[in-house]
């Protein structure tokens, strides 16, 4: 696939790039960012950390606010951040302009209902198409992959990892929606994208996947105790219970005073990159 360079700048000895391509999965142009740290040897394959963003975001939010480059340069990790939904002329959006559904809110599923099914195929995009594209154009070591994400992107990171056993050596999340089938954001998104048959929602619900037998070796999750969405939408206690029942080693950290914003994410980003680095070591 042809890759267009939107911008490239030097940062922390590496290169922060933004790229665009025509996506077969979404039928639109898609934009994503990649940070490639300085390489000790030219062409050396490096571990990669995928970051899935949350509601209303694009690749730009974490690229501009995530403060990950110094840690990625230190640990030699490529950082990839895709968009959260298809965009462009003719791409359907919520008729009332809701911020939690439609543009910016793809929920990392392949929609099966009209009009969403034509473009909202973010599962195929982040789980299949984009990894193949990145592998063709950047020096990643496919055997050393980690994944993380925030909020809706935390939901995406958990479900992608749980449904692809062995692909990711490390998994973490910031304030993830752990059980979308049981909260208003998820109920709205999954019913509209996938229809009213709730059995079809389970492959996109981390708690349900764990209940159904999916496993991870271990998992790091941070949530802010001052997050306004904590009790209604995130419900980390459901993940805590599911992991305990399944024997998954979950490190769940409740951070006093922190909210849902990038001030929270950037504060603990270095911890997460260090966590991934330990598990992505050659």
mmCIF file with all atom_site columns, N, CA, C and O in Angstrom, residues 157-197:
data_model
loop_
_atom_site.group_PDB
_atom_site.id
_atom_site.type_symbol
_atom_site.label_atom_id
_atom_site.label_alt_id
_atom_site.label_comp_id
_atom_site.label_asym_id
_atom_site.label_entity_id
_atom_site.label_seq_id
_atom_site.pdbx_PDB_ins_code
_atom_site.Cartn_x
_atom_site.Cartn_y
_atom_site.Cartn_z
_atom_site.occupancy
_atom_site.B_iso_or_equiv
_atom_site.pdbx_formal_charge
_atom_site.auth_seq_id
_atom_site.auth_comp_id
_atom_site.auth_asym_id
_atom_site.auth_atom_id
_atom_site.pdbx_PDB_model_num
ATOM 1   N N  . UNK A 1 157 ? -7.805  -1.845  23.096 1.00 0.00 ? 157 UNK A N  1
ATOM 2   C CA . UNK A 1 157 ? -6.543  -2.537  23.367 1.00 0.00 ? 157 UNK A CA 1
ATOM 3   C C  . UNK A 1 157 ? -6.779  -3.866  24.060 1.00 0.00 ? 157 UNK A C  1
ATOM 4   O O  . UNK A 1 157 ? -6.172  -4.892  23.713 1.00 0.00 ? 157 UNK A O  1
ATOM 5   N N  . UNK A 1 158 ? -7.657  -3.870  25.049 1.00 0.00 ? 158 UNK A N  1
ATOM 6   C CA . UNK A 1 158 ? -7.927  -5.106  25.788 1.00 0.00 ? 158 UNK A CA 1
ATOM 7   C C  . UNK A 1 158 ? -8.570  -6.157  24.889 1.00 0.00 ? 158 UNK A C  1
ATOM 8   O O  . UNK A 1 158 ? -8.187  -7.334  24.914 1.00 0.00 ? 158 UNK A O  1
ATOM 9   N N  . UNK A 1 159 ? -9.547  -5.752  24.086 1.00 0.00 ? 159 UNK A N  1
ATOM 10  C CA . UNK A 1 159 ? -10.241 -6.741  23.260 1.00 0.00 ? 159 UNK A CA 1
ATOM 11  C C  . UNK A 1 159 ? -9.356  -7.259  22.130 1.00 0.00 ? 159 UNK A C  1
ATOM 12  O O  . UNK A 1 159 ? -9.379  -8.453  21.816 1.00 0.00 ? 159 UNK A O  1
ATOM 13  N N  . UNK A 1 160 ? -8.563  -6.382  21.528 1.00 0.00 ? 160 UNK A N  1
ATOM 14  C CA . UNK A 1 160 ? -7.637  -6.839  20.478 1.00 0.00 ? 160 UNK A CA 1
ATOM 15  C C  . UNK A 1 160 ? -6.640  -7.842  21.059 1.00 0.00 ? 160 UNK A C  1
ATOM 16  O O  . UNK A 1 160 ? -6.367  -8.892  20.457 1.00 0.00 ? 160 UNK A O  1
ATOM 17  N N  . UNK A 1 161 ? -6.101  -7.545  22.230 1.00 0.00 ? 161 UNK A N  1
ATOM 18  C CA . UNK A 1 161 ? -5.127  -8.453  22.842 1.00 0.00 ? 161 UNK A CA 1
ATOM 19  C C  . UNK A 1 161 ? -5.765  -9.774  23.248 1.00 0.00 ? 161 UNK A C  1
ATOM 20  O O  . UNK A 1 161 ? -5.199  -10.850 23.016 1.00 0.00 ? 161 UNK A O  1
ATOM 21  N N  . UNK A 1 162 ? -6.949  -9.716  23.852 1.00 0.00 ? 162 UNK A N  1
ATOM 22  C CA . UNK A 1 162 ? -7.615  -10.937 24.304 1.00 0.00 ? 162 UNK A CA 1
ATOM 23  C C  . UNK A 1 162 ? -8.000  -11.841 23.140 1.00 0.00 ? 162 UNK A C  1
ATOM 24  O O  . UNK A 1 162 ? -8.006  -13.068 23.276 1.00 0.00 ? 162 UNK A O  1
ATOM 25  N N  . UNK A 1 163 ? -8.292  -11.253 21.994 1.00 0.00 ? 163 UNK A N  1
ATOM 26  C CA . UNK A 1 163 ? -8.712  -12.054 20.832 1.00 0.00 ? 163 UNK A CA 1
ATOM 27  C C  . UNK A 1 163 ? -7.555  -12.449 19.917 1.00 0.00 ? 163 UNK A C  1
ATOM 28  O O  . UNK A 1 163 ? -7.771  -13.142 18.922 1.00 0.00 ? 163 UNK A O  1
ATOM 29  N N  . UNK A 1 164 ? -6.343  -12.016 20.258 1.00 0.00 ? 164 UNK A N  1
ATOM 30  C CA . UNK A 1 164 ? -5.164  -12.401 19.480 1.00 0.00 ? 164 UNK A CA 1
ATOM 31  C C  . UNK A 1 164 ? -4.102  -12.947 20.423 1.00 0.00 ? 164 UNK A C  1
ATOM 32  O O  . UNK A 1 164 ? -3.040  -12.344 20.597 1.00 0.00 ? 164 UNK A O  1
ATOM 33  N N  . UNK A 1 165 ? -4.373  -14.088 21.051 1.00 0.00 ? 165 UNK A N  1
ATOM 34  C CA . UNK A 1 165 ? -3.408  -14.643 22.013 1.00 0.00 ? 165 UNK A CA 1
ATOM 35  C C  . UNK A 1 165 ? -2.065  -14.902 21.360 1.00 0.00 ? 165 UNK A C  1
ATOM 36  O O  . UNK A 1 165 ? -1.982  -15.435 20.253 1.00 0.00 ? 165 UNK A O  1
ATOM 37  N N  . UNK A 1 166 ? -1.021  -14.470 22.038 1.00 0.00 ? 166 UNK A N  1
ATOM 38  C CA . UNK A 1 166 ? 0.324   -14.678 21.530 1.00 0.00 ? 166 UNK A CA 1
ATOM 39  C C  . UNK A 1 166 ? 0.867   -13.545 20.687 1.00 0.00 ? 166 UNK A C  1
ATOM 40  O O  . UNK A 1 166 ? 2.077   -13.468 20.465 1.00 0.00 ? 166 UNK A O  1
ATOM 41  N N  . UNK A 1 167 ? -0.003  -12.659 20.197 1.00 0.00 ? 167 UNK A N  1
ATOM 42  C CA . UNK A 1 167 ? 0.494   -11.562 19.364 1.00 0.00 ? 167 UNK A CA 1
ATOM 43  C C  . UNK A 1 167 ? 1.219   -10.512 20.195 1.00 0.00 ? 167 UNK A C  1
ATOM 44  O O  . UNK A 1 167 ? 2.232   -9.954  19.771 1.00 0.00 ? 167 UNK A O  1
ATOM 45  N N  . UNK A 1 168 ? 0.694   -10.221 21.394 1.00 0.00 ? 168 UNK A N  1
ATOM 46  C CA . UNK A 1 168 ? 1.220   -9.137  22.207 1.00 0.00 ? 168 UNK A CA 1
ATOM 47  C C  . UNK A 1 168 ? 1.892   -9.689  23.461 1.00 0.00 ? 168 UNK A C  1
ATOM 48  O O  . UNK A 1 168 ? 1.296   -10.440 24.220 1.00 0.00 ? 168 UNK A O  1
ATOM 49  N N  . UNK A 1 169 ? 3.125   -9.282  23.653 1.00 0.00 ? 169 UNK A N  1
ATOM 50  C CA . UNK A 1 169 ? 3.832   -9.670  24.872 1.00 0.00 ? 169 UNK A CA 1
ATOM 51  C C  . UNK A 1 169 ? 3.407   -8.841  26.072 1.00 0.00 ? 169 UNK A C  1
ATOM 52  O O  . UNK A 1 169 ? 3.624   -9.252  27.220 1.00 0.00 ? 169 UNK A O  1
ATOM 53  N N  . UNK A 1 170 ? 2.826   -7.675  25.834 1.00 0.00 ? 170 UNK A N  1
ATOM 54  C CA . UNK A 1 170 ? 2.498   -6.773  26.934 1.00 0.00 ? 170 UNK A CA 1
ATOM 55  C C  . UNK A 1 170 ? 1.217   -6.019  26.610 1.00 0.00 ? 170 UNK A C  1
ATOM 56  O O  . UNK A 1 170 ? 0.971   -5.631  25.466 1.00 0.00 ? 170 UNK A O  1
ATOM 57  N N  . UNK A 1 171 ? 0.402   -5.816  27.649 1.00 0.00 ? 171 UNK A N  1
ATOM 58  C CA . UNK A 1 171 ? -0.892  -5.148  27.493 1.00 0.00 ? 171 UNK A CA 1
ATOM 59  C C  . UNK A 1 171 ? -1.109  -4.230  28.693 1.00 0.00 ? 171 UNK A C  1
ATOM 60  O O  . UNK A 1 171 ? -0.921  -4.640  29.840 1.00 0.00 ? 171 UNK A O  1
ATOM 61  N N  . UNK A 1 172 ? -1.521  -2.995  28.427 1.00 0.00 ? 172 UNK A N  1
ATOM 62  C CA . UNK A 1 172 ? -1.875  -2.074  29.510 1.00 0.00 ? 172 UNK A CA 1
ATOM 63  C C  . UNK A 1 172 ? -3.005  -1.177  29.035 1.00 0.00 ? 172 UNK A C  1
ATOM 64  O O  . UNK A 1 172 ? -3.391  -1.202  27.862 1.00 0.00 ? 172 UNK A O  1
ATOM 65  N N  . UNK A 1 173 ? -3.538  -0.368  29.949 1.00 0.00 ? 173 UNK A N  1
ATOM 66  C CA . UNK A 1 173 ? -4.613  0.548   29.578 1.00 0.00 ? 173 UNK A CA 1
ATOM 67  C C  . UNK A 1 173 ? -4.713  1.682   30.587 1.00 0.00 ? 173 UNK A C  1
ATOM 68  O O  . UNK A 1 173 ? -4.408  1.509   31.771 1.00 0.00 ? 173 UNK A O  1
ATOM 69  N N  . UNK A 1 174 ? -5.159  2.831   30.086 1.00 0.00 ? 174 UNK A N  1
ATOM 70  C CA . UNK A 1 174 ? -5.461  3.987   30.911 1.00 0.00 ? 174 UNK A CA 1
ATOM 71  C C  . UNK A 1 174 ? -6.981  4.169   30.935 1.00 0.00 ? 174 UNK A C  1
ATOM 72  O O  . UNK A 1 174 ? -7.597  4.360   29.881 1.00 0.00 ? 174 UNK A O  1
ATOM 73  N N  . UNK A 1 175 ? -7.594  4.084   32.107 1.00 0.00 ? 175 UNK A N  1
ATOM 74  C CA . UNK A 1 175 ? -9.028  4.331   32.270 1.00 0.00 ? 175 UNK A CA 1
ATOM 75  C C  . UNK A 1 175 ? -9.866  3.629   31.200 1.00 0.00 ? 175 UNK A C  1
ATOM 76  O O  . UNK A 1 175 ? -10.664 4.263   30.510 1.00 0.00 ? 175 UNK A O  1
ATOM 77  N N  . UNK A 1 176 ? -9.718  2.312   31.042 1.00 0.00 ? 176 UNK A N  1
ATOM 78  C CA . UNK A 1 176 ? -10.431 1.626   29.961 1.00 0.00 ? 176 UNK A CA 1
ATOM 79  C C  . UNK A 1 176 ? -11.917 1.416   30.264 1.00 0.00 ? 176 UNK A C  1
ATOM 80  O O  . UNK A 1 176 ? -12.322 1.297   31.425 1.00 0.00 ? 176 UNK A O  1
ATOM 81  N N  . UNK A 1 177 ? -12.722 1.366   29.207 1.00 0.00 ? 177 UNK A N  1
ATOM 82  C CA . UNK A 1 177 ? -14.100 0.891   29.310 1.00 0.00 ? 177 UNK A CA 1
ATOM 83  C C  . UNK A 1 177 ? -14.010 -0.630  29.280 1.00 0.00 ? 177 UNK A C  1
ATOM 84  O O  . UNK A 1 177 ? -13.849 -1.237  28.231 1.00 0.00 ? 177 UNK A O  1
ATOM 85  N N  . UNK A 1 178 ? -14.084 -1.270  30.420 1.00 0.00 ? 178 UNK A N  1
ATOM 86  C CA . UNK A 1 178 ? -13.756 -2.696  30.517 1.00 0.00 ? 178 UNK A CA 1
ATOM 87  C C  . UNK A 1 178 ? -14.929 -3.601  30.173 1.00 0.00 ? 178 UNK A C  1
ATOM 88  O O  . UNK A 1 178 ? -14.738 -4.758  29.787 1.00 0.00 ? 178 UNK A O  1
ATOM 89  N N  . UNK A 1 179 ? -16.153 -3.073  30.315 1.00 0.00 ? 179 UNK A N  1
ATOM 90  C CA . UNK A 1 179 ? -17.344 -3.897  30.076 1.00 0.00 ? 179 UNK A CA 1
ATOM 91  C C  . UNK A 1 179 ? -18.385 -3.060  29.341 1.00 0.00 ? 179 UNK A C  1
ATOM 92  O O  . UNK A 1 179 ? -19.412 -2.683  29.907 1.00 0.00 ? 179 UNK A O  1
ATOM 93  N N  . UNK A 1 180 ? -18.158 -2.748  28.069 1.00 0.00 ? 180 UNK A N  1
ATOM 94  C CA . UNK A 1 180 ? -19.080 -1.866  27.349 1.00 0.00 ? 180 UNK A CA 1
ATOM 95  C C  . UNK A 1 180 ? -20.512 -2.380  27.303 1.00 0.00 ? 180 UNK A C  1
ATOM 96  O O  . UNK A 1 180 ? -21.450 -1.585  27.186 1.00 0.00 ? 180 UNK A O  1
ATOM 97  N N  . UNK A 1 181 ? -20.697 -3.689  27.414 1.00 0.00 ? 181 UNK A N  1
ATOM 98  C CA . UNK A 1 181 ? -22.054 -4.238  27.421 1.00 0.00 ? 181 UNK A CA 1
ATOM 99  C C  . UNK A 1 181 ? -22.846 -3.819  28.653 1.00 0.00 ? 181 UNK A C  1
ATOM 100 O O  . UNK A 1 181 ? -24.075 -3.939  28.677 1.00 0.00 ? 181 UNK A O  1
ATOM 101 N N  . UNK A 1 182 ? -22.140 -3.316  29.674 1.00 0.00 ? 182 UNK A N  1
ATOM 102 C CA . UNK A 1 182 ? -22.798 -3.015  30.945 1.00 0.00 ? 182 UNK A CA 1
ATOM 103 C C  . UNK A 1 182 ? -22.819 -1.529  31.280 1.00 0.00 ? 182 UNK A C  1
ATOM 104 O O  . UNK A 1 182 ? -23.171 -1.163  32.403 1.00 0.00 ? 182 UNK A O  1
ATOM 105 N N  . UNK A 1 183 ? -22.451 -0.661  30.313 1.00 0.00 ? 183 UNK A N  1
ATOM 106 C CA . UNK A 1 183 ? -22.401 0.773   30.607 1.00 0.00 ? 183 UNK A CA 1
ATOM 107 C C  . UNK A 1 183 ? -23.034 1.565   29.460 1.00 0.00 ? 183 UNK A C  1
ATOM 108 O O  . UNK A 1 183 ? -23.118 1.082   28.330 1.00 0.00 ? 183 UNK A O  1
ATOM 109 N N  . UNK A 1 184 ? -23.498 2.790   29.734 1.00 0.00 ? 184 UNK A N  1
ATOM 110 C CA . UNK A 1 184 ? -24.221 3.557   28.714 1.00 0.00 ? 184 UNK A CA 1
ATOM 111 C C  . UNK A 1 184 ? -23.437 3.825   27.433 1.00 0.00 ? 184 UNK A C  1
ATOM 112 O O  . UNK A 1 184 ? -23.999 3.729   26.332 1.00 0.00 ? 184 UNK A O  1
ATOM 113 N N  . UNK A 1 185 ? -22.158 4.200   27.529 1.00 0.00 ? 185 UNK A N  1
ATOM 114 C CA . UNK A 1 185 ? -21.382 4.439   26.309 1.00 0.00 ? 185 UNK A CA 1
ATOM 115 C C  . UNK A 1 185 ? -21.389 3.214   25.412 1.00 0.00 ? 185 UNK A C  1
ATOM 116 O O  . UNK A 1 185 ? -21.620 3.304   24.205 1.00 0.00 ? 185 UNK A O  1
ATOM 117 N N  . UNK A 1 186 ? -21.099 2.063   26.004 1.00 0.00 ? 186 UNK A N  1
ATOM 118 C CA . UNK A 1 186 ? -21.029 0.842   25.220 1.00 0.00 ? 186 UNK A CA 1
ATOM 119 C C  . UNK A 1 186 ? -22.380 0.415   24.701 1.00 0.00 ? 186 UNK A C  1
ATOM 120 O O  . UNK A 1 186 ? -22.505 -0.039  23.553 1.00 0.00 ? 186 UNK A O  1
ATOM 121 N N  . UNK A 1 187 ? -23.416 0.537   25.518 1.00 0.00 ? 187 UNK A N  1
ATOM 122 C CA . UNK A 1 187 ? -24.753 0.161   25.081 1.00 0.00 ? 187 UNK A CA 1
ATOM 123 C C  . UNK A 1 187 ? -25.159 0.960   23.849 1.00 0.00 ? 187 UNK A C  1
ATOM 124 O O  . UNK A 1 187 ? -25.697 0.412   22.878 1.00 0.00 ? 187 UNK A O  1
ATOM 125 N N  . UNK A 1 188 ? -24.885 2.249   23.870 1.00 0.00 ? 188 UNK A N  1
ATOM 126 C CA . UNK A 1 188 ? -25.219 3.114   22.733 1.00 0.00 ? 188 UNK A CA 1
ATOM 127 C C  . UNK A 1 188 ? -24.431 2.721   21.488 1.00 0.00 ? 188 UNK A C  1
ATOM 128 O O  . UNK A 1 188 ? -25.000 2.548   20.399 1.00 0.00 ? 188 UNK A O  1
ATOM 129 N N  . UNK A 1 189 ? -23.130 2.565   21.645 1.00 0.00 ? 189 UNK A N  1
ATOM 130 C CA . UNK A 1 189 ? -22.280 2.280   20.493 1.00 0.00 ? 189 UNK A CA 1
ATOM 131 C C  . UNK A 1 189 ? -22.532 0.888   19.927 1.00 0.00 ? 189 UNK A C  1
ATOM 132 O O  . UNK A 1 189 ? -22.723 0.711   18.715 1.00 0.00 ? 189 UNK A O  1
ATOM 133 N N  . UNK A 1 190 ? -22.543 -0.123  20.787 1.00 0.00 ? 190 UNK A N  1
ATOM 134 C CA . UNK A 1 190 ? -22.643 -1.489  20.285 1.00 0.00 ? 190 UNK A CA 1
ATOM 135 C C  . UNK A 1 190 ? -24.016 -1.786  19.716 1.00 0.00 ? 190 UNK A C  1
ATOM 136 O O  . UNK A 1 190 ? -24.132 -2.513  18.713 1.00 0.00 ? 190 UNK A O  1
ATOM 137 N N  . UNK A 1 191 ? -25.081 -1.228  20.303 1.00 0.00 ? 191 UNK A N  1
ATOM 138 C CA . UNK A 1 191 ? -26.416 -1.466  19.756 1.00 0.00 ? 191 UNK A CA 1
ATOM 139 C C  . UNK A 1 191 ? -26.566 -0.834  18.378 1.00 0.00 ? 191 UNK A C  1
ATOM 140 O O  . UNK A 1 191 ? -27.218 -1.404  17.487 1.00 0.00 ? 191 UNK A O  1
ATOM 141 N N  . UNK A 1 192 ? -25.962 0.336   18.172 1.00 0.00 ? 192 UNK A N  1
ATOM 142 C CA . UNK A 1 192 ? -26.058 1.006   16.878 1.00 0.00 ? 192 UNK A CA 1
ATOM 143 C C  . UNK A 1 192 ? -25.139 0.401   15.829 1.00 0.00 ? 192 UNK A C  1
ATOM 144 O O  . UNK A 1 192 ? -25.523 0.255   14.669 1.00 0.00 ? 192 UNK A O  1
ATOM 145 N N  . UNK A 1 193 ? -23.921 0.025   16.229 1.00 0.00 ? 193 UNK A N  1
ATOM 146 C CA . UNK A 1 193 ? -22.974 -0.528  15.267 1.00 0.00 ? 193 UNK A CA 1
ATOM 147 C C  . UNK A 1 193 ? -23.229 -2.008  14.969 1.00 0.00 ? 193 UNK A C  1
ATOM 148 O O  . UNK A 1 193 ? -23.017 -2.470  13.837 1.00 0.00 ? 193 UNK A O  1
ATOM 149 N N  . UNK A 1 194 ? -23.653 -2.765  15.973 1.00 0.00 ? 194 UNK A N  1
ATOM 150 C CA . UNK A 1 194 ? -23.736 -4.226  15.842 1.00 0.00 ? 194 UNK A CA 1
ATOM 151 C C  . UNK A 1 194 ? -25.151 -4.775  15.921 1.00 0.00 ? 194 UNK A C  1
ATOM 152 O O  . UNK A 1 194 ? -25.350 -5.978  15.706 1.00 0.00 ? 194 UNK A O  1
ATOM 153 N N  . UNK A 1 195 ? -26.141 -3.948  16.238 1.00 0.00 ? 195 UNK A N  1
ATOM 154 C CA . UNK A 1 195 ? -27.510 -4.421  16.353 1.00 0.00 ? 195 UNK A CA 1
ATOM 155 C C  . UNK A 1 195 ? -27.870 -4.786  17.779 1.00 0.00 ? 195 UNK A C  1
ATOM 156 O O  . UNK A 1 195 ? -27.062 -4.688  18.702 1.00 0.00 ? 195 UNK A O  1
ATOM 157 N N  . UNK A 1 196 ? -29.089 -5.258  17.964 1.00 0.00 ? 196 UNK A N  1
ATOM 158 C CA . UNK A 1 196 ? -29.632 -5.468  19.298 1.00 0.00 ? 196 UNK A CA 1
ATOM 159 C C  . UNK A 1 196 ? -29.361 -6.856  19.873 1.00 0.00 ? 196 UNK A C  1
ATOM 160 O O  . UNK A 1 196 ? -29.680 -7.104  21.036 1.00 0.00 ? 196 UNK A O  1
ATOM 161 N N  . UNK A 1 197 ? -28.805 -7.759  19.086 1.00 0.00 ? 197 UNK A N  1
ATOM 162 C CA . UNK A 1 197 ? -28.455 -9.085  19.590 1.00 0.00 ? 197 UNK A CA 1
ATOM 163 C C  . UNK A 1 197 ? -27.200 -8.967  20.452 1.00 0.00 ? 197 UNK A C  1
ATOM 164 O O  . UNK A 1 197 ? -26.080 -8.882  19.950 1.00 0.00 ? 197 UNK A O  1
#
